PDB file of C-alpha atoms in Angstrom:
ATOM      1  CA  MET A 244     122.642  74.032 104.561  1.00 51.00           C
ATOM      2  CA  ASP A 245     119.184  73.863 106.195  1.00 63.00           C
ATOM      3  CA  SER A 246     117.691  71.486 103.455  1.00 74.00           C
ATOM      4  CA  ASN A 247     113.830  72.248 104.645  1.00 82.00           C
ATOM      5  CA  TRP A 248     113.866  75.117 102.737  1.00 87.00           C
ATOM      6  CA  LEU A 249     109.464  75.587 102.572  1.00 85.00           C
ATOM      7  CA  CYS A 250     109.229  77.775 105.380  1.00 83.00           C
ATOM      8  CA  LEU A 251     112.015  80.159 103.243  1.00 83.00           C
ATOM      9  CA  GLN A 252     109.754  79.691  99.730  1.00 80.00           C
ATOM     10  CA  THR A 253     106.998  80.516 101.340  1.00 81.00           C
ATOM     11  CA  LEU A 254     108.222  83.781 102.815  1.00 79.00           C
ATOM     12  CA  LYS A 255     109.971  84.750  99.283  1.00 79.00           C
ATOM     13  CA  ASN A 256     106.856  84.064  97.421  1.00 78.00           C
ATOM     14  CA  THR A 257     105.520  86.141  99.616  1.00 77.00           C
ATOM     15  CA  GLU A 258     107.145  88.703  98.232  1.00 75.00           C
ATOM     16  CA  GLN A 259     105.539  88.882  94.966  1.00 75.00           C
ATOM     17  CA  TRP A 260     102.982  91.285  95.683  1.00 73.00           C
ATOM     18  CA  ASP A 261     104.866  94.238  95.914  1.00 79.00           C
ATOM     19  CA  ARG A 262     107.318  93.930  93.857  1.00 82.00           C
ATOM     20  CA  SER A 263     104.596  92.961  91.226  1.00 83.00           C
ATOM     21  CA  LEU A 264     102.889  96.121  91.849  1.00 85.00           C
ATOM     22  CA  THR A 265     105.735  98.186  91.402  1.00 85.00           C
ATOM     23  CA  THR A 266     106.813  96.483  88.602  1.00 87.00           C
ATOM     24  CA  TYR A 267     103.953  96.132  86.045  1.00 86.00           C
ATOM     25  CA  TYR A 268     102.018  99.456  87.672  1.00 87.00           C
ATOM     26  CA  PRO A 269     104.588 101.228  88.192  1.00 90.00           C
ATOM     27  CA  GLN A 270     102.131 104.512  88.614  1.00 90.00           C
ATOM     28  CA  ALA A 271     102.082 102.910  93.023  1.00 88.00           C
ATOM     29  CA  LYS A 272     105.273 104.280  93.290  1.00 87.00           C
ATOM     30  CA  LEU A 273     103.768 107.058  94.136  1.00 87.00           C
ATOM     31  CA  TRP A 274     101.516 105.813  96.910  1.00 88.00           C
ATOM     32  CA  MET A 275     104.012 103.458  98.119  1.00 89.00           C
ATOM     33  CA  LYS A 276     106.432 106.040  99.384  1.00 90.00           C
ATOM     34  CA  ASP A 277     105.076 105.286 102.647  1.00 95.00           C
ATOM     35  CA  SER A 278     102.407 105.223 105.141  1.00 96.00           C
ATOM     36  CA  VAL A 279     101.366 109.408 105.123  1.00 96.00           C
ATOM     37  CA  SER A 280     101.436 108.923 100.806  1.00 96.00           C
ATOM     38  CA  TYR A 281      99.706 105.105 101.707  1.00 95.00           C
ATOM     39  CA  PHE A 282      96.923 106.530 103.162  1.00 96.00           C
ATOM     40  CA  LYS A 283      96.470 110.051 100.917  1.00 96.00           C
ATOM     41  CA  HIS A 284      95.841 107.187  98.092  1.00 95.00           C
ATOM     42  CA  LEU A 285      92.778 105.471 100.121  1.00 94.00           C
ATOM     43  CA  THR A 286      90.959 108.047 101.525  1.00 93.00           C
ATOM     44  CA  GLU A 287      91.147 111.152  98.226  1.00 95.00           C
ATOM     45  CA  VAL A 288      91.604 108.797  95.140  1.00 95.00           C
ATOM     46  CA  CYS A 289      89.964 105.190  96.533  1.00 96.00           C
ATOM     47  CA  ASN A 290      86.481 104.928  97.686  1.00 97.00           C
ATOM     48  CA  TYR A 291      87.213 101.700 100.032  1.00 98.00           C
ATOM     49  CA  LEU A 292      86.629 103.756 103.172  1.00 98.00           C
ATOM     50  CA  ASN A 293      83.742 105.585 102.676  1.00 97.00           C
ATOM     51  CA  ALA A 294      82.259 102.544 101.196  1.00 98.00           C
ATOM     52  CA  THR A 295      82.967 100.930 104.801  1.00 98.00           C
ATOM     53  CA  LYS A 296      81.262 103.346 107.187  1.00 98.00           C
ATOM     54  CA  LEU A 297      77.789 102.569 105.155  1.00 98.00           C
ATOM     55  CA  VAL A 298      77.677  98.335 107.152  1.00 98.00           C
ATOM     56  CA  ASP A 299      76.197  98.962 110.336  1.00 97.00           C
ATOM     57  CA  TRP A 300      79.147  97.416 112.389  1.00 97.00           C
ATOM     58  CA  ASP A 301      77.546  97.303 115.757  1.00 95.00           C
ATOM     59  CA  LYS A 302      74.956  95.206 114.129  1.00 96.00           C
ATOM     60  CA  TYR A 303      77.933  92.759 113.248  1.00 97.00           C
ATOM     61  CA  ILE A 304      80.082  93.258 116.372  1.00 97.00           C
ATOM     62  CA  VAL A 305      79.597  91.754 120.163  1.00 97.00           C
ATOM     63  CA  ASN A 306      80.716  92.987 123.329  1.00 98.00           C
ATOM     64  CA  ASP A 307      84.324  92.661 123.850  1.00 98.00           C
ATOM     65  CA  ALA A 308      84.696  90.876 120.333  1.00 98.00           C
ATOM     66  CA  MET A 309      88.094  89.473 118.585  1.00 98.00           C
ATOM     67  CA  ILE A 310      88.501  90.429 115.446  1.00 98.00           C
ATOM     68  CA  LEU A 311      90.088  89.061 111.951  1.00 98.00           C
ATOM     69  CA  ASP A 312      91.187  91.571 109.074  1.00 98.00           C
ATOM     70  CA  ILE A 313      92.033  89.638 106.536  1.00 98.00           C
ATOM     71  CA  GLY A 314      94.974  90.551 104.171  1.00 96.00           C
ATOM     72  CA  CYS A 315      94.592  93.219 106.013  1.00 97.00           C
ATOM     73  CA  GLY A 316      96.958  95.463 103.525  1.00 95.00           C
ATOM     74  CA  GLY A 317      97.798  98.805 105.161  1.00 96.00           C
ATOM     75  CA  GLY A 318      96.106  98.289 108.012  1.00 98.00           C
ATOM     76  CA  TRP A 319      93.352 100.846 107.311  1.00 98.00           C
ATOM     77  CA  LEU A 320      90.022  98.594 108.391  1.00 98.00           C
ATOM     78  CA  THR A 321      91.897  97.561 111.213  1.00 98.00           C
ATOM     79  CA  GLY A 322      92.846 101.191 112.440  1.00 98.00           C
ATOM     80  CA  TYR A 323      89.658 101.966 111.950  1.00 98.00           C
ATOM     81  CA  LEU A 324      87.755  99.248 113.276  1.00 98.00           C
ATOM     82  CA  SER A 325      90.171  99.125 116.724  1.00 98.00           C
ATOM     83  CA  LYS A 326      87.836 102.392 117.146  1.00 98.00           C
ATOM     84  CA  ASN A 327      85.214 100.551 118.500  1.00 98.00           C
ATOM     85  CA  SER A 328      84.587 100.499 122.104  1.00 97.00           C
ATOM     86  CA  LYS A 329      83.342  96.712 121.158  1.00 98.00           C
ATOM     87  CA  VAL A 330      86.764  95.472 120.025  1.00 98.00           C
ATOM     88  CA  ARG A 331      88.682  93.779 122.230  1.00 98.00           C
ATOM     89  CA  LYS A 332      91.297  92.308 119.788  1.00 98.00           C
ATOM     90  CA  ILE A 333      92.184  92.681 115.978  1.00 98.00           C
ATOM     91  CA  ILE A 334      94.608  90.277 114.577  1.00 98.00           C
ATOM     92  CA  ALA A 335      96.029  92.078 110.705  1.00 98.00           C
ATOM     93  CA  ILE A 336      96.717  89.161 108.206  1.00 97.00           C
ATOM     94  CA  ASP A 337      98.495  90.834 105.563  1.00 95.00           C
ATOM     95  CA  SER A 338     100.757  87.977 103.201  1.00 92.00           C
ATOM     96  CA  SER A 339     103.271  91.335 102.722  1.00 91.00           C
ATOM     97  CA  ALA A 340     105.598  92.147 105.676  1.00 91.00           C
ATOM     98  CA  ASN A 341     106.132  95.788 103.901  1.00 91.00           C
ATOM     99  CA  TYR A 342     102.598  96.651 104.727  1.00 94.00           C
ATOM    100  CA  ILE A 343     102.210  95.281 107.833  1.00 95.00           C
ATOM    101  CA  ASP A 344     105.272  96.304 109.034  1.00 95.00           C
ATOM    102  CA  ASN A 345     105.552  99.530 107.751  1.00 94.00           C
ATOM    103  CA  TYR A 346     102.076 101.441 106.805  1.00 96.00           C
ATOM    104  CA  LEU A 347     100.270  99.514 109.202  1.00 98.00           C
ATOM    105  CA  PRO A 348     101.170 101.417 112.452  1.00 98.00           C
ATOM    106  CA  GLY A 349     101.496 104.857 111.005  1.00 98.00           C
ATOM    107  CA  VAL A 350      97.377 104.035 109.002  1.00 98.00           C
ATOM    108  CA  VAL A 351      96.310 103.111 111.600  1.00 98.00           C
ATOM    109  CA  SER A 352      98.191 106.782 114.234  1.00 98.00           C
ATOM    110  CA  GLN A 353      96.396 108.413 111.117  1.00 98.00           C
ATOM    111  CA  LEU A 354      92.553 106.801 111.326  1.00 98.00           C
ATOM    112  CA  SER A 355      92.591 107.882 115.701  1.00 98.00           C
ATOM    113  CA  GLY A 356      93.168 103.789 115.979  1.00 98.00           C
ATOM    114  CA  ASP A 357      94.686 101.987 118.642  1.00 98.00           C
ATOM    115  CA  MET A 358      97.764  99.579 118.422  1.00 98.00           C
ATOM    116  CA  TYR A 359      97.477  98.363 121.800  1.00 98.00           C
ATOM    117  CA  LYS A 360      94.038  96.207 120.184  1.00 98.00           C
ATOM    118  CA  ILE A 361      96.016  95.039 117.057  1.00 98.00           C
ATOM    119  CA  GLN A 362      97.851  91.946 116.578  1.00 98.00           C
ATOM    120  CA  THR A 363     100.155  91.246 113.278  1.00 98.00           C
ATOM    121  CA  VAL A 364     100.975  88.602 111.069  1.00 96.00           C
ATOM    122  CA  GLN A 365     102.525  87.229 108.436  1.00 93.00           C
ATOM    123  CA  GLY A 366     100.411  85.031 107.073  1.00 92.00           C
ATOM    124  CA  LEU A 367      98.007  83.673 104.174  1.00 91.00           C
ATOM    125  CA  PHE A 368      94.118  83.556 103.866  1.00 93.00           C
ATOM    126  CA  ALA A 369      94.501  79.742 104.832  1.00 93.00           C
ATOM    127  CA  PRO A 370      94.946  77.731 107.105  1.00 94.00           C
ATOM    128  CA  ILE A 371      94.864  80.181 109.851  1.00 97.00           C
ATOM    129  CA  LEU A 372      96.665  79.009 113.058  1.00 96.00           C
ATOM    130  CA  LEU A 373      93.565  78.963 115.359  1.00 97.00           C
ATOM    131  CA  ASP A 374      91.470  76.519 117.156  1.00 97.00           C
ATOM    132  CA  SER A 375      87.618  76.486 115.783  1.00 98.00           C
ATOM    133  CA  GLU A 376      85.274  78.609 117.005  1.00 98.00           C
ATOM    134  CA  SER A 377      87.020  81.143 118.828  1.00 98.00           C
ATOM    135  CA  VAL A 378      87.199  84.559 116.574  1.00 98.00           C
ATOM    136  CA  ASP A 379      83.905  86.888 116.584  1.00 98.00           C
ATOM    137  CA  ALA A 380      84.471  88.402 113.881  1.00 98.00           C
ATOM    138  CA  ILE A 381      85.406  88.237 110.122  1.00 98.00           C
ATOM    139  CA  VAL A 382      86.493  90.935 108.121  1.00 98.00           C
ATOM    140  CA  ILE A 383      87.740  90.521 104.221  1.00 98.00           C
ATOM    141  CA  SER A 384      88.009  93.626 101.920  1.00 98.00           C
ATOM    142  CA  SER A 385      89.163  93.487  98.439  1.00 96.00           C
ATOM    143  CA  ALA A 386      91.511  90.343  99.112  1.00 96.00           C
ATOM    144  CA  LEU A 387      89.033  87.689  98.813  1.00 96.00           C
ATOM    145  CA  HIS A 388      89.053  88.715  95.035  1.00 94.00           C
ATOM    146  CA  HIS A 389      92.709  86.878  95.570  1.00 91.00           C
ATOM    147  CA  ALA A 390      91.752  83.836  96.488  1.00 88.00           C
ATOM    148  CA  ASP A 391      92.784  80.083  93.993  1.00 81.00           C
ATOM    149  CA  SER A 392      90.039  78.226  96.153  1.00 86.00           C
ATOM    150  CA  LEU A 393      86.735  80.449  97.111  1.00 93.00           C
ATOM    151  CA  SER A 394      85.104  78.424  98.695  1.00 93.00           C
ATOM    152  CA  GLY A 395      87.667  76.550 100.453  1.00 94.00           C
ATOM    153  CA  VAL A 396      88.927  80.061 102.022  1.00 97.00           C
ATOM    154  CA  LEU A 397      85.300  80.539 103.217  1.00 98.00           C
ATOM    155  CA  GLU A 398      85.205  77.143 104.794  1.00 97.00           C
ATOM    156  CA  GLU A 399      88.504  77.835 106.715  1.00 98.00           C
ATOM    157  CA  PHE A 400      86.865  81.351 108.156  1.00 98.00           C
ATOM    158  CA  LYS A 401      83.441  79.831 109.497  1.00 98.00           C
ATOM    159  CA  ARG A 402      85.807  77.289 111.108  1.00 98.00           C
ATOM    160  CA  VAL A 403      87.470  79.533 113.390  1.00 98.00           C
ATOM    161  CA  LEU A 404      84.325  81.468 113.395  1.00 98.00           C
ATOM    162  CA  LYS A 405      81.973  81.615 116.628  1.00 98.00           C
ATOM    163  CA  PRO A 406      78.439  79.924 115.646  1.00 97.00           C
ATOM    164  CA  ASN A 407      75.986  82.666 114.557  1.00 95.00           C
ATOM    165  CA  SER A 408      78.978  85.295 113.942  1.00 98.00           C
ATOM    166  CA  TYR A 409      79.435  87.237 110.973  1.00 98.00           C
ATOM    167  CA  LEU A 410      81.562  87.573 107.721  1.00 98.00           C
ATOM    168  CA  ILE A 411      81.946  90.356 105.827  1.00 98.00           C
ATOM    169  CA  ILE A 412      83.404  90.071 102.868  1.00 98.00           C
ATOM    170  CA  LEU A 413      84.104  94.212 101.791  1.00 98.00           C
ATOM    171  CA  ASN A 414      85.004  96.199  98.920  1.00 98.00           C
ATOM    172  CA  GLU A 415      84.617  93.425  96.252  1.00 97.00           C
ATOM    173  CA  THR A 416      83.660  94.871  92.634  1.00 95.00           C
ATOM    174  CA  PRO A 417      81.638  91.220  90.946  1.00 92.00           C
ATOM    175  CA  GLY A 418      79.794  92.382  86.982  1.00 83.00           C
ATOM    176  CA  GLY A 419      76.810  91.001  86.635  1.00 82.00           C
ATOM    177  CA  ASN A 420      76.408  87.590  85.099  1.00 82.00           C
ATOM    178  CA  PHE A 421      76.065  88.653  80.977  1.00 83.00           C
ATOM    179  CA  ARG A 422      79.310  91.108  81.240  1.00 84.00           C
ATOM    180  CA  PHE A 423      81.353  87.514  83.371  1.00 85.00           C
ATOM    181  CA  ILE A 424      80.344  85.959  80.259  1.00 84.00           C
ATOM    182  CA  TYR A 425      81.058  88.676  77.931  1.00 85.00           C
ATOM    183  CA  GLN A 426      84.680  88.530  79.415  1.00 84.00           C
ATOM    184  CA  GLN A 427      85.133  85.183  79.328  1.00 84.00           C
ATOM    185  CA  LEU A 428      83.937  84.976  75.312  1.00 86.00           C
ATOM    186  CA  ARG A 429      86.857  88.108  74.342  1.00 87.00           C
ATOM    187  CA  SER A 430      89.332  86.143  76.637  1.00 84.00           C
ATOM    188  CA  VAL A 431      88.648  82.133  74.678  1.00 84.00           C
ATOM    189  CA  VAL A 432      89.306  84.662  71.085  1.00 87.00           C
ATOM    190  CA  LYS A 433      92.291  86.461  72.301  1.00 85.00           C
ATOM    191  CA  MET A 434      94.048  82.569  73.897  1.00 84.00           C
ATOM    192  CA  PHE A 435      92.925  81.691  69.930  1.00 86.00           C
ATOM    193  CA  ALA A 436      94.453  84.335  68.390  1.00 88.00           C
ATOM    194  CA  PHE A 437      97.755  84.073  70.245  1.00 87.00           C
ATOM    195  CA  SER A 438      98.300  80.304  70.173  1.00 88.00           C
ATOM    196  CA  ILE A 439      97.528  80.813  66.172  1.00 92.00           C
ATOM    197  CA  PHE A 440     100.150  83.106  65.794  1.00 89.00           C
ATOM    198  CA  ARG A 441     102.389  81.675  68.757  1.00 90.00           C
ATOM    199  CA  VAL A 442     102.380  84.832  70.978  1.00 88.00           C
ATOM    200  CA  PHE A 443     104.148  84.502  73.910  1.00 88.00           C
ATOM    201  CA  ARG A 444     103.159  85.542  77.459  1.00 83.00           C
ATOM    202  CA  PRO A 445     104.732  84.824  80.300  1.00 82.00           C
ATOM    203  CA  PHE A 446     102.034  85.046  82.453  1.00 77.00           C
ATOM    204  CA  SER A 447      98.677  84.509  80.992  1.00 81.00           C
ATOM    205  CA  GLN A 448      94.428  85.178  81.536  1.00 81.00           C
ATOM    206  CA  LYS A 449      92.898  82.101  83.008  1.00 83.00           C
ATOM    207  CA  ILE A 450      89.251  81.057  82.575  1.00 84.00           C
ATOM    208  CA  SER A 451      86.674  78.346  84.112  1.00 82.00           C
ATOM    209  CA  ALA A 452      83.015  78.399  84.256  1.00 80.00           C
ATOM    210  CA  GLY A 453      83.100  80.042  87.924  1.00 85.00           C
ATOM    211  CA  SER A 454      86.002  82.603  87.562  1.00 87.00           C
ATOM    212  CA  PHE A 455      88.278  84.435  84.829  1.00 83.00           C
ATOM    213  CA  LEU A 456      91.247  85.299  85.701  1.00 87.00           C
ATOM    214  CA  TYR A 457      91.539  88.553  84.482  1.00 85.00           C
ATOM    215  CA  ASP A 458      94.991  90.061  85.950  1.00 87.00           C
ATOM    216  CA  PRO A 459      98.160  87.442  85.599  1.00 85.00           C
ATOM    217  CA  TYR A 460     100.479  90.034  87.484  1.00 84.00           C
ATOM    218  CA  LEU A 461      98.116  90.254  90.661  1.00 86.00           C
ATOM    219  CA  GLY A 462      96.486  87.657  90.387  1.00 86.00           C
ATOM    220  CA  ASP A 463      92.690  89.807  90.468  1.00 90.00           C
ATOM    221  CA  VAL A 464      90.184  87.071  89.980  1.00 91.00           C
ATOM    222  CA  ASP A 465      86.468  87.854  88.684  1.00 92.00           C
ATOM    223  CA  TYR A 466      83.647  85.845  89.902  1.00 92.00           C
ATOM    224  CA  PRO A 467      80.017  86.367  89.054  1.00 91.00           C
ATOM    225  CA  PRO A 468      77.608  87.192  91.371  1.00 91.00           C
ATOM    226  CA  TRP A 469      76.154  83.991  91.349  1.00 92.00           C
ATOM    227  CA  TYR A 470      79.333  82.282  91.812  1.00 93.00           C
ATOM    228  CA  TRP A 471      79.890  84.620  94.867  1.00 96.00           C
ATOM    229  CA  LYS A 472      76.746  83.469  96.495  1.00 95.00           C
ATOM    230  CA  LYS A 473      76.688  79.617  95.838  1.00 96.00           C
ATOM    231  CA  ALA A 474      80.069  79.724  96.896  1.00 96.00           C
ATOM    232  CA  ILE A 475      79.251  81.517 100.119  1.00 98.00           C
ATOM    233  CA  ASN A 476      76.042  79.212 100.834  1.00 97.00           C
ATOM    234  CA  VAL A 477      78.035  75.743 100.302  1.00 97.00           C
ATOM    235  CA  SER A 478      80.878  76.885 102.264  1.00 97.00           C
ATOM    236  CA  GLY A 479      78.531  76.934 105.517  1.00 97.00           C
ATOM    237  CA  PHE A 480      77.115  80.808 105.707  1.00 98.00           C
ATOM    238  CA  ASP A 481      73.519  82.096 105.406  1.00 98.00           C
ATOM    239  CA  LEU A 482      74.139  85.001 103.198  1.00 98.00           C
ATOM    240  CA  ILE A 483      72.075  87.797 105.339  1.00 97.00           C
ATOM    241  CA  GLU A 484      72.665  91.111 102.516  1.00 96.00           C
ATOM    242  CA  PHE A 485      74.270  91.620  99.645  1.00 95.00           C
ATOM    243  CA  PHE A 486      74.900  95.689  98.658  1.00 92.00           C
ATOM    244  CA  ASP A 487      76.101  97.832  96.185  1.00 96.00           C
ATOM    245  CA  THR A 488      77.552 100.971  97.641  1.00 97.00           C
ATOM    246  CA  LYS A 489      76.925 102.372  94.544  1.00 95.00           C
ATOM    247  CA  LEU A 490      80.471 104.138  95.044  1.00 96.00           C
ATOM    248  CA  PRO A 491      83.011 103.398  92.476  1.00 96.00           C
ATOM    249  CA  THR A 492      87.062 102.185  93.282  1.00 95.00           C
ATOM    250  CA  ILE A 493      88.276 105.418  92.013  1.00 94.00           C
ATOM    251  CA  SER A 494      85.686 108.376  92.749  1.00 92.00           C
ATOM    252  CA  ASN A 495      85.103 110.270  90.414  1.00 87.00           C
ATOM    253  CA  SER A 496      85.785 107.134  88.033  1.00 87.00           C
ATOM    254  CA  LYS A 497      83.085 105.297  86.042  1.00 86.00           C
ATOM    255  CA  GLY A 498      83.983 101.466  86.723  1.00 85.00           C
ATOM    256  CA  ARG A 499      82.762  99.024  88.980  1.00 91.00           C
ATOM    257  CA  SER A 500      80.877  99.792  92.214  1.00 95.00           C
ATOM    258  CA  LEU A 501      82.108  98.368  95.534  1.00 97.00           C
ATOM    259  CA  LYS A 502      79.730  95.896  96.881  1.00 97.00           C
ATOM    260  CA  HIS A 503      79.670  93.880  99.983  1.00 98.00           C
ATOM    261  CA  PHE A 504      78.405  90.603 101.570  1.00 98.00           C
ATOM    262  CA  ILE A 505      77.305  90.020 105.262  1.00 98.00           C
ATOM    263  CA  CYS A 506      77.357  86.720 105.693  1.00 98.00           C
ATOM    264  CA  LYS A 507      76.384  84.812 109.150  1.00 98.00           C
ATOM    265  CA  LYS A 508      77.257  81.355 110.629  1.00 98.00           C
ATOM    266  CA  LYS A 509      75.079  78.802 109.930  1.00 93.00           C
TER     267      LYS A 509
END
């Protein structure tokens, strides 16, 4: 038996997203049947693509661009950007082999995208196994809030980006600063009650001064707006634009609106 388990353990851990999603949110099985159901859910139920279309992409994509789509999921953003004539290549990275192998090709086809421009990679946020200053742009949609260390991941993004290139963080949902404090206080009360009554939970919410792990099943972390902006700045980026799309994640709902951060490498 090979005594080096590290690669195998990593591969097994990357299956966690699909497993957790279908276990703790069984309704997800309705739109995880195939690429058609996934794309229908994306375009008819969610606003991710609609919000993405609000970005003036020609301002941030250079001619003959190589782009990283990190946390690409089912590949809808990759497919959308592959139609841009200025894009030469997109490296689509996701931890889920199911997404990039089984969903992405069908989703790209439904978007009339160009699979010849796309290279898929099963991988994590960091480290990125590319040379320094080798990428023209990085895009990441509704995924960066899963990072354990926001600034650490951003610093790796900066390393592989060419000078004066753009990092475009899409479809995040930070609430207001007071809302974040309210969530923290509410979580502290809950944790205190669980401790008194010895309530066991296999997964627990976690809080810190700048983050709140509100969904321990999927690893969703809430960062307040000030933390996003400071992490972007200390990691070597200028925040060029932060804008609220006014579109909620789920169409016809009153949830938090999707927000974009347009960042330029210093």
